[in-house]
Amino acid sequence: MKNTKELRTWLDDMNLDHPLVVAGPCSAETEEQVLNIAHQLKDSDVNYFRAGIWKPRTRPGNFEGVGALGLKWLQKVKAETGMKTATEVANANHVKLALEHDIDLLWIGARSTVSPFIVQEIADALNGTDKIVLVKNPVNPDLALWLGGIERLYTANIKNLGVIHRGFSTYEKTKYRNIPEWQIAIELQNRFPDLPLICDPSHITGNREMIFDVSQTALDLNFDGLMIETHFDPENAWSDAAQQVTPKTLIQIMDDLRIRKPTDTEADYRAELESLRTQINVADSQLIDILGKRMKVSDKIGALKKEKNVAVLQSKRWNEILGNMILEGESKGLSEEFVLKMFKAIHQESINHQEKIIKK
Ligand code: PEP
Ligand code: MN
């Protein structure tokens, strides 16, 4: 991708004074449901009305979408409310049908981005389109796979591109449905600063209570927009019931978000500072998380030592760790003095943990 500025022309041309908003139900269920939600969103900041027509479900037997019939309902949404429309496409036939029904924005879902074969099939079917095409991150935290998807579309002469960050799947139980791993989105921004970046807090959180916070973090990290699942009766939605919000809540969320509009140098400075501070917060949480994990491993070593009745302090091993870390630290611009201090503190905490276990 040579001229990355052209990637954001479609977004800049919209001249928005707020982040781009894509909202609507996870799935189109019935014509009444789709139109009801659309009419409630009509006079809000929502730019694109979304609805899943073909639903990729993790396990068979769940509602798998109404199919092509739902595209007609989206056309009605456009005719009745003036909102543009958006849906997920997962194969060449979906693309053909979506284009025939004049859907304005197509996105590639997380389960499709993982497969270069599928992305290529979609790219070929879309070749040269002037529709907006957004690529969700793959289910697994693999930046190269995500970038590969974008490159395949760009190579197929699709210039109105963007990406959606919807979090990553993990075996570990966390408070998120899909952990945000913000550093991956930050890295993507560093590589392609002009590529429009949209956050999908619905699939990151899996829980409507957390949508505001995740949306705010995304905006503080310079995201360009939000995709938020919206349903008039979230609890009874046919898919993703726990994470959908009502149109009223969505409008409230948009009202409450601190939206940065850099208008002068002072505002620019503060926006930049805010964004950097959010990056620091992300890094700090990761530090605590990784230290917690390290301590858990250390506890296991403590239990082993207890079983075998060996001493907690193993100086040879400790000197080896220190030597390696000083070298690694140097390569990251960290002084020897700092690395020593930090590892002494970590080591002390580790010894405290192990002694507690041994004395138990
Ligand atoms: C969706 O947006 O409804 C969806 C299925 O998302 P994802 O591909 O992120 O799971
Ligand atoms: Mn969904």
mmCIF file of C-alpha atoms and ligand atoms in Angstrom:
data_model
loop_
_atom_site.group_PDB
_atom_site.id
_atom_site.type_symbol
_atom_site.label_atom_id
_atom_site.label_comp_id
_atom_site.label_asym_id
_atom_site.label_seq_id
_atom_site.Cartn_x
_atom_site.Cartn_y
_atom_site.Cartn_z
ATOM 1 C CA MET A 1 0.000 0.000 0.000
ATOM 2 C CA LYS A 2 1.809 3.064 -1.206
ATOM 3 C CA ASN A 3 -0.414 6.040 -0.669
ATOM 4 C CA THR A 4 -2.087 5.255 2.609
ATOM 5 C CA LYS A 5 -3.763 8.691 2.796
ATOM 6 C CA GLU A 6 -6.221 7.589 0.100
ATOM 7 C CA LEU A 7 -7.401 4.916 2.522
ATOM 8 C CA ARG A 8 -9.208 7.466 4.646
ATOM 9 C CA THR A 9 -10.697 9.592 1.898
ATOM 10 C CA TRP A 10 -14.122 7.988 2.289
ATOM 11 C CA LEU A 11 -14.146 8.804 5.996
ATOM 12 C CA ASP A 12 -12.758 12.334 5.625
ATOM 13 C CA ASP A 13 -15.325 13.006 2.889
ATOM 14 C CA MET A 14 -18.090 12.315 5.413
ATOM 15 C CA ASN A 15 -16.948 15.394 7.376
ATOM 16 C CA LEU A 16 -18.259 14.032 10.663
ATOM 17 C CA ASP A 17 -18.018 15.988 13.889
ATOM 18 C CA HIS A 18 -18.246 12.761 15.890
ATOM 19 C CA PRO A 19 -16.828 9.245 15.518
ATOM 20 C CA LEU A 20 -18.326 7.136 12.767
ATOM 21 C CA VAL A 21 -21.174 5.092 14.255
ATOM 22 C CA VAL A 22 -22.407 1.766 12.927
ATOM 23 C CA ALA A 23 -25.338 0.428 14.938
ATOM 24 C CA GLY A 24 -28.172 -2.026 14.628
ATOM 25 C CA PRO A 25 -28.987 -5.559 15.727
ATOM 26 C CA CYS A 26 -26.581 -8.457 15.791
ATOM 27 C CA SER A 27 -29.014 -10.302 13.492
ATOM 28 C CA ALA A 28 -31.902 -9.263 11.337
ATOM 29 C CA GLU A 29 -34.725 -11.335 12.858
ATOM 30 C CA THR A 30 -37.949 -10.058 11.308
ATOM 31 C CA GLU A 31 -38.893 -7.151 9.092
ATOM 32 C CA GLU A 32 -40.700 -5.483 12.020
ATOM 33 C CA GLN A 33 -37.680 -5.872 14.306
ATOM 34 C CA VAL A 34 -35.304 -4.358 11.740
ATOM 35 C CA LEU A 35 -37.563 -1.404 10.937
ATOM 36 C CA ASN A 36 -38.445 -0.755 14.570
ATOM 37 C CA ILE A 37 -34.771 -0.418 15.542
ATOM 38 C CA ALA A 38 -33.930 1.603 12.437
ATOM 39 C CA HIS A 39 -36.687 4.134 13.101
ATOM 40 C CA GLN A 40 -35.491 4.582 16.687
ATOM 41 C CA LEU A 41 -31.966 5.303 15.423
ATOM 42 C CA LYS A 42 -33.013 7.516 12.554
ATOM 43 C CA ASP A 43 -32.363 10.910 14.153
ATOM 44 C CA SER A 44 -29.231 9.905 16.093
ATOM 45 C CA ASP A 45 -25.549 10.093 15.165
ATOM 46 C CA VAL A 46 -25.730 6.648 13.576
ATOM 47 C CA ASN A 47 -24.172 6.699 10.107
ATOM 48 C CA TYR A 48 -24.643 3.080 9.082
ATOM 49 C CA PHE A 49 -27.382 0.692 10.121
ATOM 50 C CA ARG A 50 -25.981 -2.786 10.618
ATOM 51 C CA ALA A 51 -27.711 -6.175 10.726
ATOM 52 C CA GLY A 52 -26.262 -9.650 10.321
ATOM 53 C CA ILE A 53 -28.062 -11.515 7.551
ATOM 54 C CA TRP A 54 -25.896 -14.637 7.543
ATOM 55 C CA LYS A 55 -24.736 -15.440 11.063
ATOM 56 C CA PRO A 56 -21.564 -17.405 11.650
ATOM 57 C CA ARG A 57 -22.359 -19.318 14.822
ATOM 58 C CA THR A 58 -19.747 -21.096 16.845
ATOM 59 C CA ARG A 59 -21.909 -24.220 17.093
ATOM 60 C CA PRO A 60 -24.675 -25.427 14.780
ATOM 61 C CA GLY A 61 -28.255 -25.435 15.951
ATOM 62 C CA ASN A 62 -28.397 -21.745 16.819
ATOM 63 C CA PHE A 63 -30.165 -19.138 14.702
ATOM 64 C CA GLU A 64 -28.075 -18.800 11.554
ATOM 65 C CA GLY A 65 -29.656 -15.706 10.065
ATOM 66 C CA VAL A 66 -32.620 -15.060 7.797
ATOM 67 C CA GLY A 67 -30.551 -15.014 4.615
ATOM 68 C CA ALA A 68 -31.087 -12.951 1.476
ATOM 69 C CA LEU A 69 -34.635 -12.049 2.522
ATOM 70 C CA GLY A 70 -33.160 -9.731 5.154
ATOM 71 C CA LEU A 71 -31.382 -7.680 2.483
ATOM 72 C CA LYS A 72 -34.783 -6.449 1.330
ATOM 73 C CA TRP A 73 -35.473 -5.229 4.886
ATOM 74 C CA LEU A 74 -32.186 -3.302 4.849
ATOM 75 C CA GLN A 75 -33.237 -1.685 1.573
ATOM 76 C CA LYS A 76 -36.451 -0.640 3.289
ATOM 77 C CA VAL A 77 -34.418 0.841 6.148
ATOM 78 C CA LYS A 78 -32.538 2.992 3.659
ATOM 79 C CA ALA A 79 -35.704 4.062 1.852
ATOM 80 C CA GLU A 80 -37.615 4.880 5.047
ATOM 81 C CA THR A 81 -34.893 6.416 7.236
ATOM 82 C CA GLY A 82 -32.139 7.565 4.874
ATOM 83 C CA MET A 83 -29.558 5.651 6.905
ATOM 84 C CA LYS A 84 -26.944 3.764 4.937
ATOM 85 C CA THR A 85 -26.751 0.026 5.464
ATOM 86 C CA ALA A 86 -24.108 -2.496 6.503
ATOM 87 C CA THR A 87 -23.842 -6.266 6.721
ATOM 88 C CA GLU A 88 -21.307 -9.071 7.028
ATOM 89 C CA VAL A 89 -20.303 -11.080 3.960
ATOM 90 C CA ALA A 90 -18.555 -14.424 4.264
ATOM 91 C CA ASN A 91 -18.406 -15.768 0.707
ATOM 92 C CA ALA A 92 -18.684 -14.735 -2.956
ATOM 93 C CA ASN A 93 -22.417 -15.402 -3.039
ATOM 94 C CA HIS A 94 -23.032 -13.109 -0.045
ATOM 95 C CA VAL A 95 -21.045 -10.405 -1.836
ATOM 96 C CA LYS A 96 -23.067 -10.828 -5.022
ATOM 97 C CA LEU A 97 -26.373 -10.598 -3.138
ATOM 98 C CA ALA A 98 -25.265 -7.677 -0.942
ATOM 99 C CA LEU A 99 -24.101 -5.706 -3.992
ATOM 100 C CA GLU A 100 -27.337 -6.477 -5.854
ATOM 101 C CA HIS A 101 -29.241 -5.038 -2.889
ATOM 102 C CA ASP A 102 -27.035 -1.955 -2.798
ATOM 103 C CA ILE A 103 -25.708 -2.480 0.742
ATOM 104 C CA ASP A 104 -23.327 0.433 1.390
ATOM 105 C CA LEU A 105 -20.807 -1.089 3.760
ATOM 106 C CA LEU A 106 -19.679 -4.696 3.879
ATOM 107 C CA TRP A 107 -17.564 -6.196 6.590
ATOM 108 C CA ILE A 108 -15.570 -9.374 6.790
ATOM 109 C CA GLY A 109 -16.159 -11.190 10.075
ATOM 110 C CA ALA A 110 -13.539 -12.418 12.505
ATOM 111 C CA ARG A 111 -14.109 -16.051 11.555
ATOM 112 C CA SER A 112 -13.502 -15.230 7.892
ATOM 113 C CA THR A 113 -10.378 -13.102 8.384
ATOM 114 C CA VAL A 114 -8.610 -16.166 9.783
ATOM 115 C CA SER A 115 -8.822 -17.835 6.363
ATOM 116 C CA PRO A 116 -6.774 -16.373 3.493
ATOM 117 C CA PHE A 117 -8.817 -18.561 1.091
ATOM 118 C CA ILE A 118 -12.088 -16.969 2.185
ATOM 119 C CA VAL A 119 -10.664 -13.446 2.245
ATOM 120 C CA GLN A 120 -9.315 -13.964 -1.281
ATOM 121 C CA GLU A 121 -12.672 -15.266 -2.500
ATOM 122 C CA ILE A 122 -14.411 -12.196 -1.038
ATOM 123 C CA ALA A 123 -11.759 -9.851 -2.436
ATOM 124 C CA ASP A 124 -12.176 -11.343 -5.924
ATOM 125 C CA ALA A 125 -15.946 -10.991 -5.717
ATOM 126 C CA LEU A 126 -15.615 -7.360 -4.611
ATOM 127 C CA ASN A 127 -12.895 -6.416 -7.114
ATOM 128 C CA GLY A 128 -12.966 -2.704 -7.896
ATOM 129 C CA THR A 129 -16.058 -1.919 -5.805
ATOM 130 C CA ASP A 130 -16.501 1.581 -4.417
ATOM 131 C CA LYS A 131 -18.439 0.246 -1.427
ATOM 132 C CA ILE A 132 -16.816 0.554 1.978
ATOM 133 C CA VAL A 133 -15.209 -2.680 3.099
ATOM 134 C CA LEU A 134 -14.121 -3.221 6.693
ATOM 135 C CA VAL A 135 -11.999 -6.119 7.878
ATOM 136 C CA LYS A 136 -12.535 -7.403 11.390
ATOM 137 C CA ASN A 137 -9.490 -8.734 13.187
ATOM 138 C CA PRO A 138 -9.059 -12.493 13.040
ATOM 139 C CA VAL A 139 -10.338 -14.455 16.047
ATOM 140 C CA ASN A 140 -6.740 -15.182 17.095
ATOM 141 C CA PRO A 141 -4.352 -12.356 18.062
ATOM 142 C CA ASP A 142 -2.345 -12.417 14.836
ATOM 143 C CA LEU A 143 -1.559 -8.986 13.404
ATOM 144 C CA ALA A 144 0.023 -10.426 10.244
ATOM 145 C CA LEU A 145 -3.178 -12.298 9.375
ATOM 146 C CA TRP A 146 -5.191 -9.115 9.841
ATOM 147 C CA LEU A 147 -2.769 -7.107 7.681
ATOM 148 C CA GLY A 148 -2.816 -9.883 5.084
ATOM 149 C CA GLY A 149 -6.596 -9.535 4.792
ATOM 150 C CA ILE A 150 -6.317 -5.789 4.233
ATOM 151 C CA GLU A 151 -3.593 -6.290 1.602
ATOM 152 C CA ARG A 152 -5.704 -8.827 -0.293
ATOM 153 C CA LEU A 153 -8.561 -6.330 -0.527
ATOM 154 C CA TYR A 154 -6.299 -3.441 -1.455
ATOM 155 C CA THR A 155 -4.736 -5.544 -4.192
ATOM 156 C CA ALA A 156 -8.264 -6.223 -5.510
ATOM 157 C CA ASN A 157 -8.616 -2.461 -6.108
ATOM 158 C CA ILE A 158 -10.869 -1.842 -3.143
ATOM 159 C CA LYS A 159 -9.815 1.564 -1.861
ATOM 160 C CA ASN A 160 -12.577 2.425 0.618
ATOM 161 C CA LEU A 161 -11.108 0.276 3.325
ATOM 162 C CA GLY A 162 -11.051 0.167 7.089
ATOM 163 C CA VAL A 163 -10.653 -2.229 9.987
ATOM 164 C CA ILE A 164 -12.761 -3.256 12.963
ATOM 165 C CA HIS A 165 -11.171 -4.275 16.228
ATOM 166 C CA ARG A 166 -13.498 -6.797 17.932
ATOM 167 C CA GLY A 167 -11.102 -8.406 20.379
ATOM 168 C CA PHE A 168 -9.434 -11.808 20.406
ATOM 169 C CA SER A 169 -10.477 -15.188 21.560
ATOM 170 C CA THR A 170 -8.642 -16.786 24.488
ATOM 171 C CA TYR A 171 -8.953 -19.988 26.458
ATOM 172 C CA GLU A 172 -8.407 -18.094 29.689
ATOM 173 C CA LYS A 173 -11.497 -16.837 31.514
ATOM 174 C CA THR A 174 -11.454 -13.039 31.551
ATOM 175 C CA LYS A 175 -14.046 -10.331 32.108
ATOM 176 C CA TYR A 176 -14.192 -9.905 28.332
ATOM 177 C CA ARG A 177 -15.821 -12.133 25.749
ATOM 178 C CA ASN A 178 -12.873 -11.369 23.458
ATOM 179 C CA ILE A 179 -9.856 -9.710 25.074
ATOM 180 C CA PRO A 180 -9.007 -6.338 23.534
ATOM 181 C CA GLU A 181 -5.201 -6.723 23.362
ATOM 182 C CA TRP A 182 -5.096 -2.984 22.614
ATOM 183 C CA GLN A 183 -1.397 -3.128 21.772
ATOM 184 C CA ILE A 184 -2.265 -4.994 18.552
ATOM 185 C CA ALA A 185 -4.570 -2.184 17.421
ATOM 186 C CA ILE A 186 -1.923 0.368 18.430
ATOM 187 C CA GLU A 187 0.658 -1.512 16.360
ATOM 188 C CA LEU A 188 -1.729 -1.577 13.390
ATOM 189 C CA GLN A 189 -2.212 2.194 13.736
ATOM 190 C CA ASN A 190 1.545 2.680 13.745
ATOM 191 C CA ARG A 191 1.865 0.685 10.526
ATOM 192 C CA PHE A 192 -1.132 2.273 8.748
ATOM 193 C CA PRO A 193 -1.890 5.583 10.462
ATOM 194 C CA ASP A 194 -4.417 6.526 7.769
ATOM 195 C CA LEU A 195 -6.434 3.332 7.780
ATOM 196 C CA PRO A 196 -9.801 4.036 9.449
ATOM 197 C CA LEU A 197 -9.978 2.067 12.680
ATOM 198 C CA ILE A 198 -13.306 1.182 14.258
ATOM 199 C CA CYS A 199 -13.915 -0.495 17.588
ATOM 200 C CA ASP A 200 -16.637 -3.088 18.169
ATOM 201 C CA PRO A 201 -17.093 -2.970 21.958
ATOM 202 C CA SER A 202 -20.082 -5.325 21.722
ATOM 203 C CA HIS A 203 -18.036 -8.359 20.713
ATOM 204 C CA ILE A 204 -15.077 -7.327 22.903
ATOM 205 C CA THR A 205 -17.175 -7.164 26.072
ATOM 206 C CA GLY A 206 -19.995 -9.610 25.433
ATOM 207 C CA ASN A 207 -21.754 -7.592 28.118
ATOM 208 C CA ARG A 208 -23.677 -4.340 27.671
ATOM 209 C CA GLU A 209 -22.538 -2.971 31.064
ATOM 210 C CA MET A 210 -18.951 -2.624 29.829
ATOM 211 C CA ILE A 211 -19.647 -1.077 26.433
ATOM 212 C CA PHE A 212 -19.272 2.531 27.520
ATOM 213 C CA ASP A 213 -15.831 2.009 29.116
ATOM 214 C CA VAL A 214 -14.410 0.073 26.201
ATOM 215 C CA SER A 215 -15.778 2.676 23.758
ATOM 216 C CA GLN A 216 -14.122 5.469 25.743
ATOM 217 C CA THR A 217 -10.780 3.651 25.764
ATOM 218 C CA ALA A 218 -11.054 3.188 21.988
ATOM 219 C CA LEU A 219 -11.713 6.886 21.404
ATOM 220 C CA ASP A 220 -8.827 7.819 23.697
ATOM 221 C CA LEU A 221 -6.641 5.572 21.546
ATOM 222 C CA ASN A 222 -7.632 7.552 18.424
ATOM 223 C CA PHE A 223 -10.121 5.086 16.992
ATOM 224 C CA ASP A 224 -12.220 6.631 14.236
ATOM 225 C CA GLY A 225 -15.528 4.995 15.007
ATOM 226 C CA LEU A 226 -17.656 2.475 16.875
ATOM 227 C CA MET A 227 -19.816 -0.449 15.872
ATOM 228 C CA ILE A 228 -22.359 -1.184 18.608
ATOM 229 C CA GLU A 229 -25.055 -3.855 18.499
ATOM 230 C CA THR A 230 -28.448 -2.332 19.177
ATOM 231 C CA HIS A 231 -31.828 -4.023 19.650
ATOM 232 C CA PHE A 232 -35.210 -2.763 20.914
ATOM 233 C CA ASP A 233 -35.518 -5.822 23.181
ATOM 234 C CA PRO A 234 -31.929 -6.954 23.855
ATOM 235 C CA GLU A 235 -32.799 -9.712 26.352
ATOM 236 C CA ASN A 236 -34.913 -11.476 23.790
ATOM 237 C CA ALA A 237 -32.562 -11.041 20.837
ATOM 238 C CA TRP A 238 -32.063 -14.206 18.778
ATOM 239 C CA SER A 239 -28.264 -13.847 19.013
ATOM 240 C CA ASP A 240 -25.830 -12.050 21.334
ATOM 241 C CA ALA A 241 -28.568 -11.049 23.793
ATOM 242 C CA ALA A 242 -26.196 -10.142 26.658
ATOM 243 C CA GLN A 243 -24.255 -7.534 24.727
ATOM 244 C CA GLN A 244 -26.903 -5.583 22.838
ATOM 245 C CA VAL A 245 -28.140 -2.188 24.041
ATOM 246 C CA THR A 246 -31.406 -0.400 23.327
ATOM 247 C CA PRO A 247 -31.430 2.514 20.870
ATOM 248 C CA LYS A 248 -32.032 4.801 23.850
ATOM 249 C CA THR A 249 -28.927 3.502 25.644
ATOM 250 C CA LEU A 250 -26.875 3.823 22.482
ATOM 251 C CA ILE A 251 -27.855 7.471 22.121
ATOM 252 C CA GLN A 252 -26.997 8.032 25.793
ATOM 253 C CA ILE A 253 -23.600 6.356 25.341
ATOM 254 C CA MET A 254 -22.832 8.593 22.353
ATOM 255 C CA ASP A 255 -23.844 11.616 24.434
ATOM 256 C CA ASP A 256 -21.671 10.655 27.403
ATOM 257 C CA LEU A 257 -18.503 9.725 25.530
ATOM 258 C CA ARG A 258 -15.696 12.226 25.670
ATOM 259 C CA ILE A 259 -15.224 12.847 21.993
ATOM 260 C CA ARG A 260 -12.024 14.566 21.116
ATOM 261 C CA LYS A 261 -12.364 17.252 18.476
ATOM 262 C CA PRO A 262 -8.930 18.814 18.043
ATOM 263 C CA THR A 263 -9.723 22.342 16.928
ATOM 264 C CA ASP A 264 -6.659 24.280 18.045
ATOM 265 C CA THR A 265 -3.127 23.560 19.141
ATOM 266 C CA GLU A 266 -4.065 23.428 22.820
ATOM 267 C CA ALA A 267 -6.821 20.911 22.095
ATOM 268 C CA ASP A 268 -4.440 18.997 19.810
ATOM 269 C CA TYR A 269 -1.905 18.813 22.587
ATOM 270 C CA ARG A 270 -4.422 17.602 25.124
ATOM 271 C CA ALA A 271 -5.869 15.040 22.738
ATOM 272 C CA GLU A 272 -2.389 13.691 22.037
ATOM 273 C CA LEU A 273 -1.578 13.593 25.744
ATOM 274 C CA GLU A 274 -4.852 11.801 26.507
ATOM 275 C CA SER A 275 -4.128 9.235 23.849
ATOM 276 C CA LEU A 276 -0.585 8.603 25.090
ATOM 277 C CA ARG A 277 -1.830 8.291 28.652
ATOM 278 C CA THR A 278 -4.362 5.706 27.596
ATOM 279 C CA GLN A 279 -1.529 3.778 25.940
ATOM 280 C CA ILE A 280 0.379 3.961 29.238
ATOM 281 C CA ASN A 281 -2.674 2.670 31.111
ATOM 282 C CA VAL A 282 -2.919 -0.255 28.723
ATOM 283 C CA ALA A 283 0.783 -1.037 29.197
ATOM 284 C CA ASP A 284 0.508 -0.734 33.006
ATOM 285 C CA SER A 285 -2.389 -3.185 33.179
ATOM 286 C CA GLN A 286 -0.372 -5.586 31.080
ATOM 287 C CA LEU A 287 2.580 -5.214 33.461
ATOM 288 C CA ILE A 288 0.433 -6.074 36.471
ATOM 289 C CA ASP A 289 -1.174 -8.937 34.609
ATOM 290 C CA ILE A 290 2.161 -10.444 33.586
ATOM 291 C CA LEU A 291 3.645 -9.969 37.076
ATOM 292 C CA GLY A 292 0.626 -11.768 38.516
ATOM 293 C CA LYS A 293 1.194 -14.633 36.085
ATOM 294 C CA ARG A 294 4.897 -14.770 36.957
ATOM 295 C CA MET A 295 4.047 -14.967 40.663
ATOM 296 C CA LYS A 296 1.656 -17.860 40.043
ATOM 297 C CA VAL A 297 4.469 -19.808 38.368
ATOM 298 C CA SER A 298 6.744 -18.910 41.252
ATOM 299 C CA ASP A 299 4.126 -20.288 43.683
ATOM 300 C CA LYS A 300 4.206 -23.589 41.831
ATOM 301 C CA ILE A 301 7.997 -23.664 42.119
ATOM 302 C CA GLY A 302 7.564 -22.981 45.849
ATOM 303 C CA ALA A 303 5.286 -26.008 46.165
ATOM 304 C CA LEU A 304 7.799 -28.166 44.281
ATOM 305 C CA LYS A 305 10.669 -27.005 46.491
ATOM 306 C CA LYS A 306 8.597 -27.795 49.558
ATOM 307 C CA GLU A 307 7.889 -31.287 48.304
ATOM 308 C CA LYS A 308 11.589 -31.926 47.588
ATOM 309 C CA ASN A 309 12.733 -29.997 50.635
ATOM 310 C CA VAL A 310 15.147 -27.648 48.794
ATOM 311 C CA ALA A 311 16.126 -24.073 49.677
ATOM 312 C CA VAL A 312 14.103 -21.155 48.358
ATOM 313 C CA LEU A 313 17.099 -19.097 47.315
ATOM 314 C CA GLN A 314 19.009 -20.560 44.366
ATOM 315 C CA SER A 315 21.715 -17.937 43.750
ATOM 316 C CA LYS A 316 23.212 -19.487 40.615
ATOM 317 C CA ARG A 317 19.861 -19.491 38.849
ATOM 318 C CA TRP A 318 19.149 -15.982 40.064
ATOM 319 C CA ASN A 319 22.446 -14.565 38.720
ATOM 320 C CA GLU A 320 21.742 -16.131 35.353
ATOM 321 C CA ILE A 321 18.303 -14.454 35.179
ATOM 322 C CA LEU A 322 19.765 -11.097 36.132
ATOM 323 C CA GLY A 323 22.520 -11.273 33.514
ATOM 324 C CA ASN A 324 20.054 -12.138 30.763
ATOM 325 C CA MET A 325 17.583 -9.452 31.767
ATOM 326 C CA ILE A 326 20.252 -6.740 31.902
ATOM 327 C CA LEU A 327 21.216 -7.613 28.322
ATOM 328 C CA GLU A 328 17.599 -7.690 27.120
ATOM 329 C CA GLY A 329 16.884 -4.457 28.980
ATOM 330 C CA GLU A 330 19.811 -2.769 27.285
ATOM 331 C CA SER A 331 18.397 -3.641 23.880
ATOM 332 C CA LYS A 332 15.140 -1.877 24.879
ATOM 333 C CA GLY A 333 16.872 1.242 26.171
ATOM 334 C CA LEU A 334 16.566 0.354 29.879
ATOM 335 C CA SER A 335 19.501 1.139 32.161
ATOM 336 C CA GLU A 336 21.294 -1.617 34.060
ATOM 337 C CA GLU A 337 20.524 0.185 37.302
ATOM 338 C CA PHE A 338 16.790 0.166 36.601
ATOM 339 C CA VAL A 339 16.678 -3.473 35.513
ATOM 340 C CA LEU A 340 18.582 -4.486 38.641
ATOM 341 C CA LYS A 341 16.270 -2.565 40.948
ATOM 342 C CA MET A 342 13.153 -3.875 39.270
ATOM 343 C CA PHE A 343 14.290 -7.503 39.308
ATOM 344 C CA LYS A 344 15.415 -7.272 42.916
ATOM 345 C CA ALA A 345 11.891 -6.192 43.808
ATOM 346 C CA ILE A 346 10.331 -8.953 41.717
ATOM 347 C CA HIS A 347 12.718 -11.510 43.200
ATOM 348 C CA GLN A 348 11.940 -10.381 46.745
ATOM 349 C CA GLU A 349 8.191 -10.699 46.111
ATOM 350 C CA SER A 350 8.808 -14.139 44.668
ATOM 351 C CA ILE A 351 10.829 -15.234 47.726
ATOM 352 C CA ASN A 352 8.080 -13.918 50.023
ATOM 353 C CA HIS A 353 5.500 -15.928 48.128
ATOM 354 C CA GLN A 354 7.578 -19.111 48.198
ATOM 355 C CA GLU A 355 8.426 -18.778 51.875
ATOM 356 C CA LYS A 356 4.764 -18.462 52.712
ATOM 357 C CA ILE A 357 4.099 -21.678 50.806
ATOM 358 C CA ILE A 358 6.986 -23.555 52.386
ATOM 359 C CA LYS A 359 5.997 -22.482 55.905
ATOM 360 C CA LYS A 360 2.383 -23.544 55.347
HETATM 361 C C1 PEP B 1 -21.101 -9.584 14.248
HETATM 362 O O1 PEP B 1 -20.643 -8.448 14.053
HETATM 363 O O2 PEP B 1 -22.286 -9.809 14.450
HETATM 364 C C2 PEP B 1 -20.162 -10.731 14.301
HETATM 365 C C3 PEP B 1 -20.544 -11.958 14.038
HETATM 366 O O3 PEP B 1 -18.970 -10.375 14.710
HETATM 367 P P1 PEP B 1 -17.547 -11.137 14.777
HETATM 368 O O4 PEP B 1 -17.188 -11.488 13.365
HETATM 369 O O5 PEP B 1 -16.706 -10.048 15.347
HETATM 370 O O6 PEP B 1 -17.706 -12.287 15.698
HETATM 371 MN MN MN B 2 -23.102 -10.332 17.221
#
